[in-house]
Amino acid sequence: MSEIDPRALRSAFGAFMTGVTVVTAIGPDGMPIGFTANSFSSVSLDPPLVLVCLANSSSNYSAFESAEGFAINVLSEAQKDVSNTFARPVDDRFAAVNWQAGPQGSPIFEGVSAWFDCTMFKRVEAGDHLIMIGQVEAFEATPAPGLGYARGAYVTAAAEAEALRSGAGLVVSALIEREGKVLLMDDGQGKLTLPEAHVGKGGASAALEKLIAASGVSAEHGFIYSVYEDDAREHQHISFLCQAAEGTPTKGGFTELSETTLMDIADPAMCTMLERFARESRIGNFGIYYGNQIRGNVRPITSEGT
């Protein structure tokens, strides 16, 4: 058997689309603890069991390993910032969320798609992770659509469907990424731009397919990365984040998003979006912006800028 490349295996695991949760509990000192996890699954209806995996290297390991229970908070599409907060080493993660103790005592967040408050049923050591199986003692589900995650990017299916309903005055751009670089091309006036096109009768998906085909590279169609109203150009703009595999671009080239490169982006709104992409690329988490070329609307999609 050939040796498995851990990075390639991690990438293959990432092809499986999951939900995003924050697992919480009360630590030995009585303070709330929690971490972001997409390794959540239902296990059984009778008895009602769920499981989640915790890395052995986690700073929360000892507290959860001895906890009497835990809660699963299934994040909604509007809670990408909550996911990021609990995925990073933040001093007081819980200061960024509204929460209360659940029936079993573990922290339950407001605005989630669902929550499950559990007692610890069983712990299983498995390689470099601890599998925690919880027995559901109380739960609640809401109509809020759940936040998804696949291939290193957040997926907000409900928001994407809403954005694609109308193609009037709509422009689609392809944010095609390969190994940290983005495909940029000349806009015909000495500046740089993403591949973009107005949406015709075929809709946004057809326009995106044509952009990728015309680029000369093989790329996955990807997810919506940014949605904004561009009042200056009198259109709505949707940018799709696409992962490129192989091929040489027919126009332009893959370029690092350095400060100098960003200064050459023709459209200010697109430049701001790419600045955000450069920031988020460094941590591997991507979000969706909804607003206009100046100011974003955080409802229903959380944003940090265009």
PDB file of N, CA and C in Angstrom, residues 162-213:
ATOM      1  N   GLU A 162     -31.587  32.753  -3.712  1.00  0.00           N
ATOM      2  CA  GLU A 162     -32.259  34.048  -3.766  1.00  0.00           C
ATOM      3  C   GLU A 162     -31.540  34.996  -4.722  1.00  0.00           C
ATOM      4  N   ALA A 163     -30.222  34.963  -4.690  1.00  0.00           N
ATOM      5  CA  ALA A 163     -29.451  35.863  -5.540  1.00  0.00           C
ATOM      6  C   ALA A 163     -29.599  35.531  -7.023  1.00  0.00           C
ATOM      7  N   LEU A 164     -29.875  34.263  -7.324  1.00  0.00           N
ATOM      8  CA  LEU A 164     -29.937  33.834  -8.716  1.00  0.00           C
ATOM      9  C   LEU A 164     -31.338  33.905  -9.318  1.00  0.00           C
ATOM     10  N   ARG A 165     -32.327  34.323  -8.535  1.00  0.00           N
ATOM     11  CA  ARG A 165     -33.697  34.332  -9.034  1.00  0.00           C
ATOM     12  C   ARG A 165     -33.880  35.285 -10.207  1.00  0.00           C
ATOM     13  N   SER A 166     -33.220  36.409 -10.152  1.00  0.00           N
ATOM     14  CA  SER A 166     -33.403  37.414 -11.196  1.00  0.00           C
ATOM     15  C   SER A 166     -32.091  37.682 -11.906  1.00  0.00           C
ATOM     16  N   GLY A 167     -32.129  37.663 -13.230  1.00  0.00           N
ATOM     17  CA  GLY A 167     -30.922  37.925 -14.006  1.00  0.00           C
ATOM     18  C   GLY A 167     -30.887  39.321 -14.588  1.00  0.00           C
ATOM     19  N   ALA A 168     -31.895  40.157 -14.296  1.00  0.00           N
ATOM     20  CA  ALA A 168     -31.957  41.495 -14.876  1.00  0.00           C
ATOM     21  C   ALA A 168     -30.837  42.364 -14.333  1.00  0.00           C
ATOM     22  N   GLY A 169     -30.088  43.001 -15.236  1.00  0.00           N
ATOM     23  CA  GLY A 169     -29.012  43.891 -14.825  1.00  0.00           C
ATOM     24  C   GLY A 169     -27.947  43.177 -14.019  1.00  0.00           C
ATOM     25  N   LEU A 170     -27.719  41.905 -14.326  1.00  0.00           N
ATOM     26  CA  LEU A 170     -26.823  41.079 -13.524  1.00  0.00           C
ATOM     27  C   LEU A 170     -25.523  40.804 -14.267  1.00  0.00           C
ATOM     28  N   VAL A 171     -24.415  40.973 -13.540  1.00  0.00           N
ATOM     29  CA  VAL A 171     -23.089  40.671 -14.074  1.00  0.00           C
ATOM     30  C   VAL A 171     -22.483  39.556 -13.224  1.00  0.00           C
ATOM     31  N   VAL A 172     -21.887  38.588 -13.895  1.00  0.00           N
ATOM     32  CA  VAL A 172     -21.230  37.471 -13.217  1.00  0.00           C
ATOM     33  C   VAL A 172     -19.732  37.563 -13.462  1.00  0.00           C
ATOM     34  N   SER A 173     -18.954  37.346 -12.404  1.00  0.00           N
ATOM     35  CA  SER A 173     -17.508  37.255 -12.556  1.00  0.00           C
ATOM     36  C   SER A 173     -17.029  35.930 -11.986  1.00  0.00           C
ATOM     37  N   ALA A 174     -15.902  35.448 -12.513  1.00  0.00           N
ATOM     38  CA  ALA A 174     -15.322  34.179 -12.066  1.00  0.00           C
ATOM     39  C   ALA A 174     -14.038  34.477 -11.298  1.00  0.00           C
ATOM     40  N   LEU A 175     -14.079  34.232  -9.995  1.00  0.00           N
ATOM     41  CA  LEU A 175     -12.895  34.390  -9.156  1.00  0.00           C
ATOM     42  C   LEU A 175     -12.191  33.038  -9.153  1.00  0.00           C
ATOM     43  N   ILE A 176     -11.345  32.821 -10.169  1.00  0.00           N
ATOM     44  CA  ILE A 176     -10.714  31.527 -10.388  1.00  0.00           C
ATOM     45  C   ILE A 176      -9.371  31.504  -9.659  1.00  0.00           C
ATOM     46  N   GLU A 177      -9.242  30.603  -8.687  1.00  0.00           N
ATOM     47  CA  GLU A 177      -8.049  30.543  -7.834  1.00  0.00           C
ATOM     48  C   GLU A 177      -7.265  29.265  -8.078  1.00  0.00           C
ATOM     49  N   ARG A 178      -5.947  29.392  -8.060  1.00  0.00           N
ATOM     50  CA  ARG A 178      -5.069  28.224  -8.170  1.00  0.00           C
ATOM     51  C   ARG A 178      -3.822  28.474  -7.326  1.00  0.00           C
ATOM     52  N   GLU A 179      -3.630  27.623  -6.318  1.00  0.00           N
ATOM     53  CA  GLU A 179      -2.443  27.692  -5.453  1.00  0.00           C
ATOM     54  C   GLU A 179      -2.210  29.101  -4.918  1.00  0.00           C
ATOM     55  N   GLY A 180      -3.271  29.735  -4.468  1.00  0.00           N
ATOM     56  CA  GLY A 180      -3.146  31.047  -3.846  1.00  0.00           C
ATOM     57  C   GLY A 180      -3.119  32.216  -4.806  1.00  0.00           C
ATOM     58  N   LYS A 181      -3.159  31.940  -6.115  1.00  0.00           N
ATOM     59  CA  LYS A 181      -3.157  33.011  -7.115  1.00  0.00           C
ATOM     60  C   LYS A 181      -4.527  33.083  -7.800  1.00  0.00           C
ATOM     61  N   VAL A 182      -4.852  34.255  -8.332  1.00  0.00           N
ATOM     62  CA  VAL A 182      -6.148  34.494  -8.956  1.00  0.00           C
ATOM     63  C   VAL A 182      -5.961  34.857 -10.423  1.00  0.00           C
ATOM     64  N   LEU A 183      -6.856  34.344 -11.277  1.00  0.00           N
ATOM     65  CA  LEU A 183      -6.788  34.657 -12.700  1.00  0.00           C
ATOM     66  C   LEU A 183      -7.288  36.076 -12.942  1.00  0.00           C
ATOM     67  N   LEU A 184      -6.387  36.940 -13.430  1.00  0.00           N
ATOM     68  CA  LEU A 184      -6.720  38.321 -13.762  1.00  0.00           C
ATOM     69  C   LEU A 184      -6.367  38.582 -15.217  1.00  0.00           C
ATOM     70  N   MET A 185      -7.134  39.478 -15.849  1.00  0.00           N
ATOM     71  CA  MET A 185      -6.851  39.801 -17.242  1.00  0.00           C
ATOM     72  C   MET A 185      -6.946  41.302 -17.472  1.00  0.00           C
ATOM     73  N   ASP A 186      -6.419  41.739 -18.599  1.00  0.00           N
ATOM     74  CA  ASP A 186      -6.446  43.161 -18.962  1.00  0.00           C
ATOM     75  C   ASP A 186      -7.870  43.574 -19.304  1.00  0.00           C
ATOM     76  N   ASP A 187      -8.295  44.735 -18.806  1.00  0.00           N
ATOM     77  CA  ASP A 187      -9.656  45.198 -19.084  1.00  0.00           C
ATOM     78  C   ASP A 187      -9.745  45.987 -20.382  1.00  0.00           C
ATOM     79  N   GLY A 188      -8.623  46.070 -21.124  1.00  0.00           N
ATOM     80  CA  GLY A 188      -8.600  46.800 -22.388  1.00  0.00           C
ATOM     81  C   GLY A 188      -8.175  48.245 -22.236  1.00  0.00           C
ATOM     82  N   GLN A 189      -7.994  48.685 -20.995  1.00  0.00           N
ATOM     83  CA  GLN A 189      -7.577  50.060 -20.745  1.00  0.00           C
ATOM     84  C   GLN A 189      -6.364  50.104 -19.822  1.00  0.00           C
ATOM     85  N   GLY A 190      -5.607  49.020 -19.809  1.00  0.00           N
ATOM     86  CA  GLY A 190      -4.381  48.995 -19.030  1.00  0.00           C
ATOM     87  C   GLY A 190      -4.563  48.637 -17.574  1.00  0.00           C
ATOM     88  N   LYS A 191      -5.767  48.256 -17.182  1.00  0.00           N
ATOM     89  CA  LYS A 191      -6.031  47.855 -15.812  1.00  0.00           C
ATOM     90  C   LYS A 191      -6.373  46.361 -15.772  1.00  0.00           C
ATOM     91  N   LEU A 192      -6.549  45.836 -14.562  1.00  0.00           N
ATOM     92  CA  LEU A 192      -6.832  44.416 -14.401  1.00  0.00           C
ATOM     93  C   LEU A 192      -8.269  44.180 -13.944  1.00  0.00           C
ATOM     94  N   THR A 193      -8.809  43.024 -14.310  1.00  0.00           N
ATOM     95  CA  THR A 193     -10.155  42.655 -13.900  1.00  0.00           C
ATOM     96  C   THR A 193     -10.284  41.139 -13.852  1.00  0.00           C
ATOM     97  N   LEU A 194     -11.297  40.663 -13.159  1.00  0.00           N
ATOM     98  CA  LEU A 194     -11.645  39.249 -13.218  1.00  0.00           C
ATOM     99  C   LEU A 194     -12.388  38.978 -14.523  1.00  0.00           C
ATOM    100  N   PRO A 195     -12.405  37.745 -15.007  1.00  0.00           N
ATOM    101  CA  PRO A 195     -13.280  37.418 -16.132  1.00  0.00           C
ATOM    102  C   PRO A 195     -14.731  37.693 -15.729  1.00  0.00           C
ATOM    103  N   GLU A 196     -15.453  38.502 -16.495  1.00  0.00           N
ATOM    104  CA  GLU A 196     -16.833  38.827 -16.151  1.00  0.00           C
ATOM    105  C   GLU A 196     -17.676  38.975 -17.406  1.00  0.00           C
ATOM    106  N   ALA A 197     -19.000  38.831 -17.227  1.00  0.00           N
ATOM    107  CA  ALA A 197     -19.919  38.924 -18.364  1.00  0.00           C
ATOM    108  C   ALA A 197     -21.314  39.238 -17.859  1.00  0.00           C
ATOM    109  N   HIS A 198     -22.107  39.905 -18.703  1.00  0.00           N
ATOM    110  CA  HIS A 198     -23.503  40.147 -18.387  1.00  0.00           C
ATOM    111  C   HIS A 198     -24.286  38.837 -18.533  1.00  0.00           C
ATOM    112  N   VAL A 199     -25.266  38.660 -17.675  1.00  0.00           N
ATOM    113  CA  VAL A 199     -26.072  37.439 -17.686  1.00  0.00           C
ATOM    114  C   VAL A 199     -27.165  37.563 -18.740  1.00  0.00           C
ATOM    115  N   GLY A 200     -27.265  36.556 -19.593  1.00  0.00           N
ATOM    116  CA  GLY A 200     -28.296  36.540 -20.627  1.00  0.00           C
ATOM    117  C   GLY A 200     -29.462  35.666 -20.236  1.00  0.00           C
ATOM    118  N   LYS A 201     -30.208  35.202 -21.232  1.00  0.00           N
ATOM    119  CA  LYS A 201     -31.399  34.392 -20.981  1.00  0.00           C
ATOM    120  C   LYS A 201     -31.071  33.050 -20.348  1.00  0.00           C
ATOM    121  N   GLY A 202     -29.848  32.576 -20.556  1.00  0.00           N
ATOM    122  CA  GLY A 202     -29.464  31.281 -19.992  1.00  0.00           C
ATOM    123  C   GLY A 202     -29.265  31.298 -18.490  1.00  0.00           C
ATOM    124  N   GLY A 203     -29.181  32.502 -17.910  1.00  0.00           N
ATOM    125  CA  GLY A 203     -29.012  32.605 -16.466  1.00  0.00           C
ATOM    126  C   GLY A 203     -27.567  32.699 -16.042  1.00  0.00           C
ATOM    127  N   ALA A 204     -27.377  32.881 -14.729  1.00  0.00           N
ATOM    128  CA  ALA A 204     -26.044  33.094 -14.174  1.00  0.00           C
ATOM    129  C   ALA A 204     -25.145  31.868 -14.326  1.00  0.00           C
ATOM    130  N   SER A 205     -25.721  30.675 -14.148  1.00  0.00           N
ATOM    131  CA  SER A 205     -24.914  29.456 -14.241  1.00  0.00           C
ATOM    132  C   SER A 205     -24.345  29.274 -15.648  1.00  0.00           C
ATOM    133  N   ALA A 206     -25.164  29.559 -16.672  1.00  0.00           N
ATOM    134  CA  ALA A 206     -24.700  29.439 -18.055  1.00  0.00           C
ATOM    135  C   ALA A 206     -23.615  30.469 -18.345  1.00  0.00           C
ATOM    136  N   ALA A 207     -23.789  31.687 -17.824  1.00  0.00           N
ATOM    137  CA  ALA A 207     -22.784  32.734 -18.028  1.00  0.00           C
ATOM    138  C   ALA A 207     -21.469  32.337 -17.385  1.00  0.00           C
ATOM    139  N   LEU A 208     -21.534  31.736 -16.185  1.00  0.00           N
ATOM    140  CA  LEU A 208     -20.313  31.302 -15.512  1.00  0.00           C
ATOM    141  C   LEU A 208     -19.613  30.204 -16.293  1.00  0.00           C
ATOM    142  N   GLU A 209     -20.391  29.248 -16.819  1.00  0.00           N
ATOM    143  CA  GLU A 209     -19.798  28.163 -17.615  1.00  0.00           C
ATOM    144  C   GLU A 209     -19.053  28.709 -18.823  1.00  0.00           C
ATOM    145  N   LYS A 210     -19.635  29.724 -19.475  1.00  0.00           N
ATOM    146  CA  LYS A 210     -18.972  30.323 -20.642  1.00  0.00           C
ATOM    147  C   LYS A 210     -17.688  31.035 -20.241  1.00  0.00           C
ATOM    148  N   LEU A 211     -17.700  31.716 -19.097  1.00  0.00           N
ATOM    149  CA  LEU A 211     -16.493  32.397 -18.629  1.00  0.00           C
ATOM    150  C   LEU A 211     -15.365  31.405 -18.371  1.00  0.00           C
ATOM    151  N   ILE A 212     -15.700  30.291 -17.710  1.00  0.00           N
ATOM    152  CA  ILE A 212     -14.678  29.283 -17.419  1.00  0.00           C
ATOM    153  C   ILE A 212     -14.158  28.652 -18.705  1.00  0.00           C
ATOM    154  N   ALA A 213     -15.069  28.333 -19.620  1.00  0.00           N
ATOM    155  CA  ALA A 213     -14.657  27.735 -20.894  1.00  0.00           C
ATOM    156  C   ALA A 213     -13.744  28.679 -21.677  1.00  0.00           C
TER     157      ALA A 213
END
